[in-house]
C-alpha cells in the first residue's frame, strides 16, 4: 500500500507529483483529484503545476484503473508556504489621540507558516503591551509624554519573508 506523503512547497515554485498507485500493465487510465474533485483524467502518471499558488494547497489523489475494474489510490498532501502579507491595515495609518487616552493598534497578516509579530518604535523593539493570535497582533498604546507620539511599526515575519505596516500617533490639537 503506497504511503501518504506531504510536500511543503513555496508559492511560485513548480509542483510535480508522481502517481505512486500500483500500476498494472493493463491500466487504462489515471484519474487525478484535488480535495475529491476530478482535475485530470488520462494516462498521465505525473501531475505538473508550473507555478503553484496558495489556493492550490490541498489533498491530491491519483487513482489508476485497469480494464478489470480494480483501482489503487495514492495520496499526496500539498502544503503551500508563502510570505506574510499584512492585510489589515493595508497602508500607513495616522491617528490623533488625546494625551493619556489609550488606543489599540492592530495588524493582521496572511502567511504560511503563521507569522511571528514584533513591534518597534524609534527606541527599538517593544517588549510588552501586546497580544497575538495566529494571524494578528494588537498593541495597547497610552501616550503620556511627547516621545509616545511617534511611529509604531508592526512586523510580520516567517521563514519566507517579512512584511510591515506603520502607525503614527499625533497629539490632538497640536
PDB file of C-alpha atoms in Angstrom:
ATOM      1  CA  UNK A   1       0.000   0.000   0.000  1.00  0.00           C
ATOM      2  CA  UNK A   2       1.608   3.337  -1.028  1.00  0.00           C
ATOM      3  CA  UNK A   3       2.181   5.623   1.952  1.00  0.00           C
ATOM      4  CA  UNK A   4       0.587   9.058   2.127  1.00  0.00           C
ATOM      5  CA  UNK A   5       3.151  11.831   1.777  1.00  0.00           C
ATOM      6  CA  UNK A   6       3.164  15.557   2.464  1.00  0.00           C
ATOM      7  CA  UNK A   7       5.006  18.036   0.258  1.00  0.00           C
ATOM      8  CA  UNK A   8       5.945  21.503   1.514  1.00  0.00           C
ATOM      9  CA  UNK A   9       6.437  23.865  -1.395  1.00  0.00           C
ATOM     10  CA  UNK A  10       6.956  27.623  -1.648  1.00  0.00           C
ATOM     11  CA  UNK A  11       4.400  29.661  -3.557  1.00  0.00           C
ATOM     12  CA  UNK A  12       5.597  30.281  -7.115  1.00  0.00           C
ATOM     13  CA  UNK A  13       7.663  27.102  -7.324  1.00  0.00           C
ATOM     14  CA  UNK A  14       6.786  24.192  -9.625  1.00  0.00           C
ATOM     15  CA  UNK A  15       4.917  21.176  -8.279  1.00  0.00           C
ATOM     16  CA  UNK A  16       5.494  17.737  -9.752  1.00  0.00           C
ATOM     17  CA  UNK A  17       3.655  14.738  -8.266  1.00  0.00           C
ATOM     18  CA  UNK A  18       4.216  11.194  -9.464  1.00  0.00           C
ATOM     19  CA  UNK A  19       1.328   8.777  -9.065  1.00  0.00           C
ATOM     20  CA  UNK A  20       2.539   6.123  -6.625  1.00  0.00           C
ATOM     21  CA  UNK A  21      -0.536   3.943  -7.038  1.00  0.00           C
ATOM     22  CA  UNK A  22       0.193   0.369  -8.100  1.00  0.00           C
ATOM     23  CA  UNK A  23       0.051   0.300 -11.870  1.00  0.00           C
ATOM     24  CA  UNK A  24      -0.824  -2.812 -13.798  1.00  0.00           C
ATOM     25  CA  UNK A  25       0.441  -3.041 -17.326  1.00  0.00           C
ATOM     26  CA  UNK A  26      -3.140  -3.089 -18.485  1.00  0.00           C
ATOM     27  CA  UNK A  27      -4.048   0.088 -16.566  1.00  0.00           C
ATOM     28  CA  UNK A  28      -6.214   2.065 -18.900  1.00  0.00           C
ATOM     29  CA  UNK A  29      -6.493   5.370 -17.113  1.00  0.00           C
ATOM     30  CA  UNK A  30      -5.204   7.537 -14.316  1.00  0.00           C
ATOM     31  CA  UNK A  31      -7.501   9.989 -12.541  1.00  0.00           C
ATOM     32  CA  UNK A  32      -6.172  12.943 -10.564  1.00  0.00           C
ATOM     33  CA  UNK A  33      -8.373  14.510  -7.881  1.00  0.00           C
ATOM     34  CA  UNK A  34      -7.771  17.525  -5.667  1.00  0.00           C
ATOM     35  CA  UNK A  35      -9.830  17.619  -2.472  1.00  0.00           C
ATOM     36  CA  UNK A  36     -12.017  14.870  -4.016  1.00  0.00           C
ATOM     37  CA  UNK A  37     -12.748  16.847  -7.201  1.00  0.00           C
ATOM     38  CA  UNK A  38     -11.611  15.498 -10.554  1.00  0.00           C
ATOM     39  CA  UNK A  39      -8.931  17.712 -12.107  1.00  0.00           C
ATOM     40  CA  UNK A  40      -7.413  15.445 -14.775  1.00  0.00           C
ATOM     41  CA  UNK A  41      -8.115  12.105 -16.415  1.00  0.00           C
ATOM     42  CA  UNK A  42      -5.986  10.229 -18.926  1.00  0.00           C
ATOM     43  CA  UNK A  43      -2.859   8.106 -18.934  1.00  0.00           C
ATOM     44  CA  UNK A  44      -0.582  10.624 -17.264  1.00  0.00           C
ATOM     45  CA  UNK A  45       1.227   9.334 -14.147  1.00  0.00           C
ATOM     46  CA  UNK A  46       2.593  12.827 -13.485  1.00  0.00           C
ATOM     47  CA  UNK A  47       0.784  15.946 -12.330  1.00  0.00           C
ATOM     48  CA  UNK A  48       2.715  19.142 -13.044  1.00  0.00           C
ATOM     49  CA  UNK A  49       1.885  22.697 -11.960  1.00  0.00           C
ATOM     50  CA  UNK A  50       4.414  25.219 -13.253  1.00  0.00           C
ATOM     51  CA  UNK A  51       3.925  27.860 -10.550  1.00  0.00           C
ATOM     52  CA  UNK A  52       1.858  26.855  -7.526  1.00  0.00           C
ATOM     53  CA  UNK A  53      -0.243  29.347  -5.573  1.00  0.00           C
ATOM     54  CA  UNK A  54      -1.756  29.093  -2.103  1.00  0.00           C
ATOM     55  CA  UNK A  55      -5.217  28.226  -3.439  1.00  0.00           C
ATOM     56  CA  UNK A  56      -3.717  25.023  -4.877  1.00  0.00           C
ATOM     57  CA  UNK A  57      -2.793  23.649  -1.444  1.00  0.00           C
ATOM     58  CA  UNK A  58      -4.765  20.558  -0.501  1.00  0.00           C
ATOM     59  CA  UNK A  59      -5.035  16.800  -0.810  1.00  0.00           C
ATOM     60  CA  UNK A  60      -4.161  15.324  -4.190  1.00  0.00           C
ATOM     61  CA  UNK A  61      -5.131  11.770  -5.042  1.00  0.00           C
ATOM     62  CA  UNK A  62      -4.340   9.700  -8.080  1.00  0.00           C
ATOM     63  CA  UNK A  63      -6.251   6.547  -8.920  1.00  0.00           C
ATOM     64  CA  UNK A  64      -5.062   4.061 -11.513  1.00  0.00           C
ATOM     65  CA  UNK A  65      -7.844   1.983 -13.016  1.00  0.00           C
ATOM     66  CA  UNK A  66      -7.445  -1.181 -15.031  1.00  0.00           C
ATOM     67  CA  UNK A  67      -9.721  -2.719 -17.617  1.00  0.00           C
ATOM     68  CA  UNK A  68     -10.697  -5.257 -14.944  1.00  0.00           C
ATOM     69  CA  UNK A  69     -12.273  -2.525 -12.839  1.00  0.00           C
ATOM     70  CA  UNK A  70      -9.790  -2.652  -9.972  1.00  0.00           C
ATOM     71  CA  UNK A  71      -8.214   0.566  -8.830  1.00  0.00           C
ATOM     72  CA  UNK A  72      -5.484   1.680  -6.482  1.00  0.00           C
ATOM     73  CA  UNK A  73      -5.282   5.196  -4.961  1.00  0.00           C
ATOM     74  CA  UNK A  74      -2.312   7.170  -3.632  1.00  0.00           C
ATOM     75  CA  UNK A  75      -2.476  10.451  -1.711  1.00  0.00           C
ATOM     76  CA  UNK A  76      -0.202  13.492  -1.551  1.00  0.00           C
ATOM     77  CA  UNK A  77      -0.916  16.413   0.771  1.00  0.00           C
ATOM     78  CA  UNK A  78       0.439  19.681  -0.627  1.00  0.00           C
ATOM     79  CA  UNK A  79       1.222  22.468   1.851  1.00  0.00           C
ATOM     80  CA  UNK A  80       1.974  25.761   0.062  1.00  0.00           C
ATOM     81  CA  UNK A  81       4.255  28.093   2.044  1.00  0.00           C
ATOM     82  CA  UNK A  82       4.011  31.832   1.391  1.00  0.00           C
ATOM     83  CA  UNK A  83       5.370  35.113   2.693  1.00  0.00           C
ATOM     84  CA  UNK A  84       3.448  37.262   5.178  1.00  0.00           C
ATOM     85  CA  UNK A  85       1.197  39.903   3.667  1.00  0.00           C
ATOM     86  CA  UNK A  86      -0.274  42.425   6.067  1.00  0.00           C
ATOM     87  CA  UNK A  87      -3.903  42.633   5.020  1.00  0.00           C
ATOM     88  CA  UNK A  88      -5.218  44.995   7.675  1.00  0.00           C
ATOM     89  CA  UNK A  89      -4.367  47.820   7.699  1.00  0.00           C
ATOM     90  CA  UNK A  90      -3.096  47.708   4.146  1.00  0.00           C
ATOM     91  CA  UNK A  91      -1.296  51.066   4.285  1.00  0.00           C
ATOM     92  CA  UNK A  92       0.231  53.536   6.755  1.00  0.00           C
ATOM     93  CA  UNK A  93      -2.139  54.734   9.471  1.00  0.00           C
ATOM     94  CA  UNK A  94      -2.100  58.153  11.153  1.00  0.00           C
ATOM     95  CA  UNK A  95      -4.051  58.571  14.403  1.00  0.00           C
ATOM     96  CA  UNK A  96      -4.850  61.634  16.504  1.00  0.00           C
ATOM     97  CA  UNK A  97      -5.015  60.954  20.227  1.00  0.00           C
ATOM     98  CA  UNK A  98      -5.521  62.938  23.390  1.00  0.00           C
ATOM     99  CA  UNK A  99      -2.623  62.598  25.830  1.00  0.00           C
ATOM    100  CA  UNK A 100      -3.400  59.891  28.403  1.00  0.00           C
ATOM    101  CA  UNK A 101      -6.018  58.115  26.257  1.00  0.00           C
ATOM    102  CA  UNK A 102      -5.313  54.524  25.230  1.00  0.00           C
ATOM    103  CA  UNK A 103      -5.681  53.074  21.776  1.00  0.00           C
ATOM    104  CA  UNK A 104      -5.255  49.608  20.306  1.00  0.00           C
ATOM    105  CA  UNK A 105      -3.041  49.238  17.242  1.00  0.00           C
ATOM    106  CA  UNK A 106      -3.797  46.008  15.397  1.00  0.00           C
ATOM    107  CA  UNK A 107      -2.221  44.382  12.373  1.00  0.00           C
ATOM    108  CA  UNK A 108      -3.416  41.208  10.647  1.00  0.00           C
ATOM    109  CA  UNK A 109      -1.316  39.142   8.248  1.00  0.00           C
ATOM    110  CA  UNK A 110      -1.918  36.203   5.944  1.00  0.00           C
ATOM    111  CA  UNK A 111       1.024  33.766   5.879  1.00  0.00           C
ATOM    112  CA  UNK A 112       2.002  30.099   5.886  1.00  0.00           C
ATOM    113  CA  UNK A 113       3.624  29.182   8.178  1.00  0.00           C
ATOM    114  CA  UNK A 114       1.851  31.554  10.587  1.00  0.00           C
ATOM    115  CA  UNK A 115       3.788  34.771  11.117  1.00  0.00           C
ATOM    116  CA  UNK A 116       5.698  35.941  14.162  1.00  0.00           C
ATOM    117  CA  UNK A 117       4.809  39.522  15.109  1.00  0.00           C
ATOM    118  CA  UNK A 118       7.210  42.124  16.504  1.00  0.00           C
ATOM    119  CA  UNK A 119       6.502  45.777  17.367  1.00  0.00           C
ATOM    120  CA  UNK A 120       9.054  48.605  17.127  1.00  0.00           C
ATOM    121  CA  UNK A 121       9.360  52.353  17.757  1.00  0.00           C
ATOM    122  CA  UNK A 122      12.311  54.727  17.325  1.00  0.00           C
ATOM    123  CA  UNK A 123      13.560  53.322  20.665  1.00  0.00           C
ATOM    124  CA  UNK A 124      13.757  49.763  19.316  1.00  0.00           C
ATOM    125  CA  UNK A 125      11.719  46.640  19.967  1.00  0.00           C
ATOM    126  CA  UNK A 126       8.650  46.893  22.205  1.00  0.00           C
ATOM    127  CA  UNK A 127       8.676  44.042  24.722  1.00  0.00           C
ATOM    128  CA  UNK A 128       5.308  44.460  26.475  1.00  0.00           C
ATOM    129  CA  UNK A 129       1.735  45.635  25.990  1.00  0.00           C
ATOM    130  CA  UNK A 130       0.880  43.453  23.012  1.00  0.00           C
ATOM    131  CA  UNK A 131      -1.090  40.265  22.401  1.00  0.00           C
ATOM    132  CA  UNK A 132      -1.003  37.872  19.454  1.00  0.00           C
ATOM    133  CA  UNK A 133      -3.289  35.398  17.724  1.00  0.00           C
ATOM    134  CA  UNK A 134      -2.133  33.075  14.947  1.00  0.00           C
ATOM    135  CA  UNK A 135      -2.658  35.781  12.319  1.00  0.00           C
ATOM    136  CA  UNK A 136      -2.818  39.124  14.135  1.00  0.00           C
ATOM    137  CA  UNK A 137      -1.177  41.235  16.807  1.00  0.00           C
ATOM    138  CA  UNK A 138      -2.508  44.098  18.937  1.00  0.00           C
ATOM    139  CA  UNK A 139      -0.540  46.707  20.845  1.00  0.00           C
ATOM    140  CA  UNK A 140      -2.130  48.927  23.509  1.00  0.00           C
ATOM    141  CA  UNK A 141      -0.567  52.394  23.495  1.00  0.00           C
ATOM    142  CA  UNK A 142      -1.217  55.129  26.061  1.00  0.00           C
ATOM    143  CA  UNK A 143       0.695  58.268  25.039  1.00  0.00           C
ATOM    144  CA  UNK A 144       1.718  60.170  28.165  1.00  0.00           C
ATOM    145  CA  UNK A 145       4.762  62.166  27.082  1.00  0.00           C
ATOM    146  CA  UNK A 146       5.966  63.654  23.788  1.00  0.00           C
ATOM    147  CA  UNK A 147       8.104  60.602  22.982  1.00  0.00           C
ATOM    148  CA  UNK A 148       4.964  58.413  22.919  1.00  0.00           C
ATOM    149  CA  UNK A 149       3.600  60.410  19.971  1.00  0.00           C
ATOM    150  CA  UNK A 150       5.717  58.650  17.397  1.00  0.00           C
ATOM    151  CA  UNK A 151       5.618  55.892  14.792  1.00  0.00           C
ATOM    152  CA  UNK A 152       4.902  52.281  15.753  1.00  0.00           C
ATOM    153  CA  UNK A 153       5.834  49.518  13.320  1.00  0.00           C
ATOM    154  CA  UNK A 154       4.229  46.080  13.222  1.00  0.00           C
ATOM    155  CA  UNK A 155       6.475  43.462  11.610  1.00  0.00           C
ATOM    156  CA  UNK A 156       5.073  40.093  10.483  1.00  0.00           C
ATOM    157  CA  UNK A 157       7.709  37.501   9.577  1.00  0.00           C
ATOM    158  CA  UNK A 158       8.066  33.818   8.752  1.00  0.00           C
ATOM    159  CA  UNK A 159      10.839  31.698   7.233  1.00  0.00           C
ATOM    160  CA  UNK A 160       9.989  33.020   3.753  1.00  0.00           C
ATOM    161  CA  UNK A 161       9.914  36.813   4.210  1.00  0.00           C
ATOM    162  CA  UNK A 162       8.786  39.858   6.221  1.00  0.00           C
ATOM    163  CA  UNK A 163       6.069  42.496   5.809  1.00  0.00           C
ATOM    164  CA  UNK A 164       5.410  45.602   7.905  1.00  0.00           C
ATOM    165  CA  UNK A 165       2.968  48.429   8.470  1.00  0.00           C
ATOM    166  CA  UNK A 166       3.450  51.760  10.273  1.00  0.00           C
ATOM    167  CA  UNK A 167       1.091  53.549  12.677  1.00  0.00           C
ATOM    168  CA  UNK A 168       1.882  57.192  13.514  1.00  0.00           C
ATOM    169  CA  UNK A 169       0.374  58.835  16.600  1.00  0.00           C
ATOM    170  CA  UNK A 170      -0.194  62.602  16.652  1.00  0.00           C
ATOM    171  CA  UNK A 171      -1.376  64.603  19.648  1.00  0.00           C
ATOM    172  CA  UNK A 172      -4.861  66.012  19.185  1.00  0.00           C
ATOM    173  CA  UNK A 173      -4.859  69.794  18.958  1.00  0.00           C
ATOM    174  CA  UNK A 174      -1.124  70.103  18.261  1.00  0.00           C
TER     175      UNK A 174
END
